Coordinates of N, CA and C in Angstrom, one line a residue:
M8 N 97.0 97.1 195.5 CA 97.0 96.0 196.5 C 95.6 95.5 196.7
S9 N 94.6 96.4 196.7 CA 93.2 95.9 196.9 C 92.8 94.9 196.0
K10 N 93.4 94.9 194.6 CA 93.0 93.7 193.7 C 93.6 92.4 194.3
S11 N 94.9 92.6 195.0 CA 95.3 91.3 195.4 C 94.6 90.7 196.8
L12 N 94.2 91.9 197.8 CA 93.3 91.4 198.7 C 92.0 90.8 198.3
D13 N 91.4 91.4 197.4 CA 90.1 90.7 196.7 C 90.5 89.4 196.0
Y14 N 91.7 89.2 195.6 CA 91.9 87.9 194.9 C 91.9 86.9 196.0
Y15 N 92.7 87.3 197.1 CA 92.8 86.3 198.0 C 91.6 86.0 198.9
D16 N 90.8 86.9 199.0 CA 89.5 86.7 199.7 C 88.6 85.8 198.8
K17 N 88.7 85.8 197.6 CA 87.6 85.1 196.7 C 88.3 83.8 196.4
N18 N 89.7 83.6 196.5 CA 90.3 82.5 196.1 C 91.0 81.7 197.1
A19 N 90.7 81.9 198.4 CA 91.4 81.4 199.7 C 91.6 79.9 199.6
K20 N 90.5 79.1 199.4 CA 90.8 77.7 199.3 C 91.6 77.2 198.4
A21 N 91.5 77.8 197.0 CA 92.4 77.4 195.8 C 93.7 77.6 196.2
Y22 N 94.0 78.9 196.8 CA 95.3 79.2 197.2 C 96.0 78.4 198.2
H23 N 95.3 78.0 199.1 CA 95.7 77.2 200.3 C 96.0 75.7 199.5
A24 N 95.1 75.2 198.7 CA 95.6 74.0 198.2 C 96.6 74.1 197.1
R25 N 97.2 75.2 196.7 CA 98.3 75.3 195.7 C 99.6 75.4 196.7
V26 N 99.5 76.2 197.7 CA 100.8 76.6 198.6 C 100.9 75.5 199.7
H27 N 99.9 75.1 200.2 CA 100.1 74.3 201.5 C 101.3 73.2 201.5
S28 N 101.4 72.5 200.6 CA 102.3 71.5 200.4 C 103.7 71.7 200.0
W29 N 103.9 73.0 199.9 CA 105.4 73.3 199.1 C 106.3 73.1 200.2
N30 N 107.6 72.6 199.9 CA 108.4 72.2 200.6 C 109.4 73.6 201.1
M31 N 109.3 73.9 202.4 CA 109.9 75.0 202.6 C 111.0 75.0 203.8
S32 N 111.5 73.8 203.8 CA 112.5 73.5 204.9 C 113.9 74.1 204.5
T33 N 114.4 74.4 203.3 CA 115.3 75.0 203.2 C 115.4 76.3 203.7
L34 N 114.1 77.1 203.3 CA 114.0 78.5 203.7 C 113.9 78.5 205.3
Y35 N 113.1 77.6 205.9 CA 113.0 77.6 207.3 C 114.4 77.4 208.0
G36 N 115.1 76.4 207.5 CA 116.4 76.2 208.0 C 117.4 77.4 208.0
A37 N 117.4 78.1 206.9 CA 118.4 79.3 206.6 C 117.9 80.3 207.7
F38 N 116.5 80.5 207.8 CA 116.0 81.6 208.8 C 116.6 81.2 210.2
L39 N 116.1 79.8 210.8 CA 116.5 79.6 212.1 C 117.9 79.5 212.2
K40 N 118.8 79.2 211.4 CA 120.3 79.1 211.5 C 120.8 80.5 212.2
H41 N 120.0 81.5 211.7 CA 120.3 82.9 212.0 C 119.5 83.5 213.3
F42 N 118.3 82.8 213.6 CA 117.5 83.4 214.5 C 117.8 83.0 215.9
S43 N 117.7 83.8 216.8 CA 117.7 83.5 218.2 C 116.6 84.5 218.9
G44 N 115.9 83.8 219.7 CA 114.7 84.2 220.4 C 113.5 83.5 220.4
Q45 N 112.4 84.2 220.8 CA 111.1 83.3 221.0 C 109.9 83.9 220.0
T46 N 109.9 85.1 219.6 CA 108.9 85.6 219.0 C 109.1 86.0 217.5
I47 N 108.2 85.3 216.5 CA 108.4 85.7 215.2 C 107.0 86.2 214.6
L48 N 107.3 87.3 213.9 CA 106.2 88.0 213.1 C 106.1 87.2 212.0
D49 N 105.0 86.6 211.6 CA 104.7 86.2 210.2 C 103.9 87.2 209.5
L50 N 104.4 88.0 208.8 CA 104.1 89.1 208.1 C 103.6 88.6 206.7
G51 N 102.2 88.8 206.6 CA 101.5 88.1 205.4 C 101.3 86.9 205.4
C52 N 100.7 86.2 206.6 CA 100.9 84.9 207.0 C 100.0 83.9 206.1
G53 N 99.1 84.6 205.2 CA 98.2 83.7 204.2 C 97.6 82.6 205.1
T54 N 97.6 81.6 204.4 CA 96.7 80.4 205.1 C 97.4 79.8 206.5
G55 N 98.4 80.3 207.0 CA 99.2 79.7 208.2 C 100.1 78.8 208.0
R56 N 100.6 78.3 206.9 CA 101.4 77.3 206.7 C 102.8 77.4 207.6
D57 N 103.1 78.7 207.6 CA 104.5 79.0 208.1 C 104.3 79.2 209.6
A58 N 103.0 80.0 210.0 CA 102.8 80.1 211.4 C 102.9 78.7 212.0
C59 N 102.3 78.0 211.4 CA 102.0 76.6 211.9 C 103.4 75.8 212.1
Y60 N 104.2 75.8 211.2 CA 105.6 75.3 211.2 C 106.3 75.9 212.6
F61 N 106.3 77.2 212.8 CA 107.1 77.9 213.7 C 106.4 77.5 215.1
S62 N 105.0 77.7 215.2 CA 104.5 77.4 216.3 C 104.8 76.0 216.9
E63 N 104.5 75.0 215.9 CA 104.8 73.7 216.5 C 106.1 73.4 217.0
R64 N 106.9 74.4 216.9 CA 108.6 74.3 217.3 C 108.5 75.1 218.4
A65 N 107.4 75.5 219.0 CA 107.4 76.3 220.3 C 107.9 77.5 220.2
F66 N 108.0 78.3 219.0 CA 108.2 79.7 219.1 C 106.7 80.4 219.2
H67 N 106.6 81.7 219.7 CA 105.5 82.4 219.8 C 105.3 83.2 218.6
V68 N 104.2 82.8 217.8 CA 104.0 83.4 216.6 C 102.9 84.4 216.5
I69 N 103.2 85.7 216.0 CA 102.2 86.6 215.6 C 102.0 86.5 214.2
A70 N 101.0 86.1 213.7 CA 100.6 86.0 212.3 C 99.8 87.0 211.8
V71 N 100.0 87.8 211.0 CA 99.1 88.9 210.5 C 98.9 89.0 208.7
D72 N 97.8 89.3 208.5 CA 97.5 89.5 207.0 C 96.2 90.4 207.0
G73 N 96.2 90.7 205.5 CA 95.0 91.9 205.3 C 94.0 91.1 204.7
S74 N 93.7 89.6 204.5 CA 92.8 89.1 203.8 C 92.1 88.5 205.1
K75 N 90.8 88.6 205.0 CA 89.8 88.2 206.3 C 89.9 86.6 206.0
E76 N 89.8 86.2 204.7 CA 89.6 84.9 204.3 C 90.8 83.9 204.6
L77 N 92.0 84.6 204.1 CA 93.3 83.8 204.5 C 93.5 83.7 206.0
L78 N 93.3 84.8 206.9 CA 93.4 84.7 208.2 C 92.6 83.9 208.8
A79 N 91.2 83.6 208.5 CA 90.6 82.6 209.0 C 91.1 81.2 209.0
M80 N 91.9 81.1 207.8 CA 92.4 79.8 207.5 C 93.6 79.7 208.5
A81 N 94.3 80.8 208.4 CA 95.6 80.7 209.5 C 95.0 80.3 210.8
Q82 N 94.1 80.9 211.4 CA 93.6 80.7 212.8 C 93.3 79.2 212.9
K83 N 92.6 78.7 211.8 CA 92.5 77.0 211.9 C 93.7 76.2 211.7
E84 N 94.6 76.6 210.9 CA 95.8 75.9 210.6 C 96.9 76.1 211.8
S85 N 96.9 77.1 212.4 CA 97.8 77.4 213.5 C 97.2 78.1 214.5
P86 N 96.5 77.2 215.5 CA 95.5 77.9 216.5 C 96.3 78.4 217.7
A87 N 97.7 77.8 217.9 CA 98.5 78.6 218.8 C 99.0 79.9 218.6
S88 N 98.9 80.1 217.2 CA 99.4 81.8 216.7 C 98.5 82.7 217.3
D89 N 99.1 84.0 217.6 CA 98.2 85.0 217.7 C 97.9 85.9 216.4
C90 N 96.8 85.4 215.8 CA 96.4 85.9 214.5 C 95.6 87.1 214.6
R91 N 96.2 88.3 213.6 CA 95.6 89.5 213.6 C 95.4 90.0 212.2
L92 N 94.3 90.7 211.9 CA 93.8 91.3 210.7 C 94.2 92.6 210.7
I93 N 95.5 92.8 209.7 CA 96.0 94.3 209.7 C 96.2 94.4 208.1
D94 N 96.0 95.6 207.7 CA 96.0 96.1 206.4 C 97.3 96.8 206.3
F95 N 98.4 96.3 205.8 CA 99.7 96.8 205.8 C 99.8 98.3 205.2
R96 N 98.7 98.8 204.4 CA 98.8 99.8 203.7 C 98.6 101.0 204.7
N97 N 97.9 100.9 205.9 CA 97.8 101.7 207.0 C 98.8 101.7 208.1
P98 N 99.2 102.8 208.8 CA 100.1 102.6 210.0 C 99.7 101.7 210.7
F99 N 100.5 100.8 211.4 CA 100.4 99.8 212.3 C 101.4 99.6 213.1
S100 N 101.1 99.0 214.3 CA 102.4 98.3 215.1 C 101.8 97.1 215.7
I101 N 102.7 96.3 215.9 CA 102.4 94.8 216.6 C 102.1 95.1 218.0
G102 N 102.9 96.2 218.5 CA 102.8 96.5 220.1 C 103.7 95.8 221.0
T103 N 104.5 95.2 220.4 CA 105.6 94.3 221.1 C 106.9 94.2 220.2
K104 N 108.0 93.7 220.9 CA 109.1 93.6 220.1 C 109.1 92.2 219.6
V105 N 109.7 91.9 218.5 CA 109.8 90.5 217.9 C 111.3 90.2 217.8
D106 N 111.6 88.9 217.7 CA 113.0 88.6 217.4 C 113.2 88.4 216.0
G107 N 112.1 88.0 215.1 CA 112.2 87.7 213.8 C 111.0 88.0 213.0
V108 N 111.4 88.4 211.8 CA 110.1 88.8 210.9 C 110.2 87.7 209.8
W109 N 109.1 87.2 209.4 CA 109.1 86.0 208.2 C 108.2 86.8 207.4
A110 N 108.7 87.3 206.1 CA 107.8 87.9 205.0 C 108.1 86.9 203.7
C111 N 107.3 85.8 203.8 CA 107.4 84.9 202.6 C 106.3 85.2 201.6
A112 N 106.8 85.9 200.3 CA 105.9 86.2 199.2 C 104.6 87.0 199.9
S113 N 105.0 87.9 200.5 CA 103.9 88.8 201.0 C 104.1 90.3 200.8
L114 N 105.6 90.7 200.8 CA 105.8 92.2 200.4 C 105.8 92.5 199.0
L115 N 105.7 91.4 198.3 CA 105.9 91.6 196.8 C 104.5 92.2 196.1
H116 N 103.7 92.4 196.8 CA 102.3 93.0 196.5 C 102.3 94.6 196.4
F117 N 103.5 95.4 196.9 CA 103.5 96.7 197.2 C 104.4 97.3 196.4
D118 N 104.1 98.6 195.8 CA 105.0 99.4 195.1 C 106.3 99.7 195.9
D119 N 107.2 100.2 195.4 CA 108.5 100.6 196.0 C 108.3 101.3 197.0
D120 N 107.7 102.6 197.2 CA 107.5 103.3 198.3 C 106.7 102.6 199.4
M121 N 105.6 102.0 199.1 CA 104.8 101.4 200.1 C 105.6 100.4 200.7
F122 N 106.4 99.5 199.9 CA 107.3 98.4 200.5 C 108.2 99.0 201.5
E123 N 108.9 100.0 201.3 CA 109.8 100.7 202.2 C 109.2 101.1 203.4
T124 N 108.1 101.6 203.2 CA 107.2 102.0 204.5 C 106.7 101.1 205.3
I125 N 106.4 99.9 204.8 CA 105.9 98.7 205.6 C 107.3 98.1 206.3
V126 N 108.3 98.0 205.6 CA 109.6 97.2 205.9 C 109.9 98.4 207.3
R127 N 110.1 99.7 207.1 CA 110.4 100.6 208.1 C 109.5 100.5 209.2
T128 N 108.3 100.4 209.1 CA 107.4 100.3 210.3 C 107.6 99.1 211.1
V129 N 107.7 97.7 210.3 CA 108.1 96.5 210.9 C 109.2 96.7 211.7
C130 N 110.3 97.2 211.1 CA 111.6 97.3 212.0 C 111.5 98.0 213.2
Y131 N 110.5 98.9 213.4 CA 110.3 99.5 214.8 C 110.1 98.3 215.8
D132 N 109.4 97.4 215.4 CA 109.0 96.4 216.5 C 110.2 95.0 216.4
L133 N 110.9 95.4 215.5 CA 112.0 94.1 215.4 C 113.2 94.7 216.6
R134 N 113.4 93.8 217.4 CA 114.6 94.1 218.2 C 115.9 94.1 217.6
D135 N 116.9 94.9 218.0 CA 118.2 95.0 217.5 C 118.6 93.8 217.5
G136 N 119.5 93.4 216.5 CA 119.9 92.0 216.3 C 118.8 90.8 215.7
G137 N 117.6 91.3 215.5 CA 116.6 90.5 215.1 C 116.7 90.0 213.6
I138 N 116.2 89.0 213.1 CA 116.4 88.5 211.7 C 115.1 88.9 211.0
F139 N 115.3 89.4 209.7 CA 114.1 89.9 208.7 C 114.1 89.0 207.5
Y140 N 113.5 88.1 207.1 CA 113.6 87.2 205.8 C 112.4 87.7 204.9
M141 N 112.7 88.1 203.8 CA 111.9 88.5 202.6 C 111.9 87.5 201.6
G142 N 111.0 87.2 201.0 CA 110.8 86.1 200.0 C 110.2 86.9 198.8
L143 N 111.0 87.4 197.9 CA 110.5 88.2 196.7 C 110.5 87.6 195.4
K144 N 109.8 87.8 194.3 CA 109.8 87.7 193.0 C 110.9 88.4 192.3
I145 N 111.6 87.8 191.5 CA 112.7 88.4 190.7 C 112.3 88.6 189.3
R146 N 112.4 90.0 188.9 CA 112.1 90.3 187.6 C 112.7 91.8 187.3
D147 N 113.0 92.3 186.2 CA 114.0 93.6 185.9 C 112.8 94.7 185.5
V148 N 111.5 94.1 185.4 CA 110.6 95.1 184.9 C 109.7 95.3 186.1
G149 N 108.7 96.3 185.9 CA 107.9 96.7 187.1 C 106.8 95.8 187.3
E150 N 105.8 96.3 187.7 CA 104.4 95.6 188.0 C 104.0 94.8 186.7
L151 N 103.6 93.5 187.1 CA 103.1 92.5 185.9 C 101.7 91.9 186.7
P152 N 100.8 91.8 185.9 CA 99.4 91.1 186.4 C 99.6 89.6 186.5
D153 N 99.1 89.1 187.3 CA 99.3 87.5 187.5 C 98.0 87.1 188.2
D154 N 97.1 86.3 187.7 CA 96.0 85.8 188.5 C 95.1 86.9 189.0
E155 N 95.1 88.1 188.4 CA 94.4 89.3 188.9 C 95.0 89.8 190.4
R156 N 96.3 89.4 190.6 CA 97.0 89.8 191.6 C 98.0 90.8 191.3
Q157 N 98.4 92.0 192.2 CA 99.4 92.8 191.6 C 100.8 92.5 192.3
F158 N 101.8 92.3 191.4 CA 103.1 92.0 191.8 C 103.9 93.1 191.5
H159 N 105.0 93.2 192.4 CA 106.2 93.9 192.0 C 107.5 93.3 192.4
Y160 N 108.4 93.4 191.3 CA 109.5 92.4 191.2 C 111.0 93.3 191.8
W161 N 111.6 92.3 192.4 CA 112.7 93.0 193.0 C 114.1 91.9 192.7
T162 N 115.2 92.7 192.6 CA 116.6 92.3 192.6 C 117.3 92.6 193.9
L163 N 118.3 91.8 194.2 CA 119.2 92.2 195.4 C 119.8 93.6 195.1
K164 N 120.1 94.0 194.1 CA 120.7 95.3 193.8 C 119.6 96.2 194.1
K165 N 118.5 96.2 194.0 CA 117.3 97.2 194.2 C 117.0 97.1 195.7
L166 N 117.0 95.7 196.3 CA 116.7 95.5 197.5 C 117.5 96.1 198.7
E167 N 118.8 95.9 198.5 CA 119.7 96.0 199.5 C 119.8 97.6 200.0
P168 N 119.8 98.6 199.2 CA 119.6 99.9 199.6 C 118.5 100.3 200.3
V169 N 117.3 99.8 200.1 CA 116.1 99.8 200.8 C 116.3 99.3 202.2
A170 N 116.6 98.0 202.2 CA 117.0 97.4 203.4 C 117.9 98.2 204.3
K171 N 118.9 98.7 203.7 CA 119.9 99.5 204.6 C 119.5 100.9 205.2
R172 N 118.4 101.6 204.2 CA 117.6 102.6 204.9 C 116.8 102.4 206.0
C173 N 116.3 101.2 206.0 CA 115.4 100.8 207.1 C 116.3 100.1 208.3
G174 N 117.7 100.2 208.2 CA 118.5 99.7 209.4 C 118.7 98.2 209.4
L175 N 118.7 97.6 208.2 CA 118.8 96.1 208.0 C 120.3 96.0 207.0
A176 N 120.8 94.9 207.6 CA 122.0 94.6 207.0 C 121.8 93.1 206.2
L177 N 122.3 92.9 205.1 CA 122.2 91.6 204.5 C 123.2 90.5 205.1
I178 N 122.7 89.4 205.3 CA 123.6 88.4 206.0 C 123.6 87.1 205.1
E179 N 122.5 86.9 204.2 CA 122.4 85.9 203.3 C 121.6 85.8 202.4
H180 N 121.6 85.4 201.3 CA 120.5 85.6 200.2 C 120.8 84.2 199.2
N181 N 119.6 83.6 198.7 CA 119.9 82.8 197.6 C 118.8 83.1 196.6
V182 N 118.9 82.5 195.4 CA 117.9 82.6 194.2 C 117.3 81.2 194.3
D183 N 116.2 81.1 194.0 CA 115.3 79.6 193.9 C 114.6 79.7 192.7
E184 N 115.2 79.0 191.6 CA 114.6 79.0 190.5 C 113.3 78.0 190.4
S185 N 112.3 78.3 189.9 CA 111.1 77.4 189.7 C 110.7 77.6 188.1
P186 N 109.9 76.7 187.6 CA 109.6 76.9 186.3 C 109.1 78.1 185.6
R187 N 108.2 78.6 186.8 CA 107.6 79.8 186.4 C 108.3 81.1 186.8
I188 N 108.9 81.3 187.8 CA 109.5 82.3 188.2 C 110.7 82.0 189.0
A189 N 111.7 83.0 189.2 CA 112.9 83.0 190.2 C 112.3 83.8 191.4
W190 N 112.9 83.2 192.6 CA 112.6 83.7 193.9 C 113.8 84.3 194.5
L191 N 113.8 85.4 195.0 CA 114.9 86.0 195.7 C 114.6 85.8 197.4
N192 N 115.4 84.9 198.0 CA 115.3 84.8 199.3 C 116.5 85.6 200.1
A193 N 116.1 86.6 200.8 CA 117.0 87.4 201.5 C 116.8 87.4 203.0
Y194 N 118.1 87.4 203.8 CA 117.9 87.4 205.3 C 118.6 88.5 205.8
F195 N 118.2 89.3 206.5 CA 118.7 90.6 207.0 C 118.8 90.5 208.5
V196 N 119.8 91.3 209.0 CA 119.9 91.5 210.6 C 119.6 93.1 210.9
K197 N 118.8 93.2 212.0 CA 118.4 94.5 212.2 C 119.8 95.1 213.0
A198 N 120.5 96.0 212.4 CA 121.7 96.6 213.2 C 121.5 97.4 214.4

């Protein structure tokens, strides 16, 4: 993961330029369809694109990331959000209950064991009945290098048992095909 954090710190502006204008409306709509409450944890908020979207709709957003440079951009992009620098590899707590977790393309940097540890940790701060969205890349092979970042690939068959062990139940999923990679978008509820 440190390779990925180094990449984001060194390439924050280029990363922002690449992802800022992506149309996320379908994903936002699916998340909000299941969401009730006021507080959203943007786990791996990156440049703040999603935190900004949610905070502009009057949600209280706690935006966390492990990259200092990306978090600085998120604070500018979404000044109403509560932005925090957190290295997910270390034990952490948000310190308050949240109604939903938005993890768009952030958990894919962790191996299977660390992924499950992070999801379990975040679920302690997710209220019962809360929604947990995960956007992950699909591939049936292990870790592959891409742009100096570290990626781990997931299928629904692999993800569901991990989520279940963390107290999450699948409520919706879809696959979004792009020219380069397919994305798994999975929405869970905390039982």
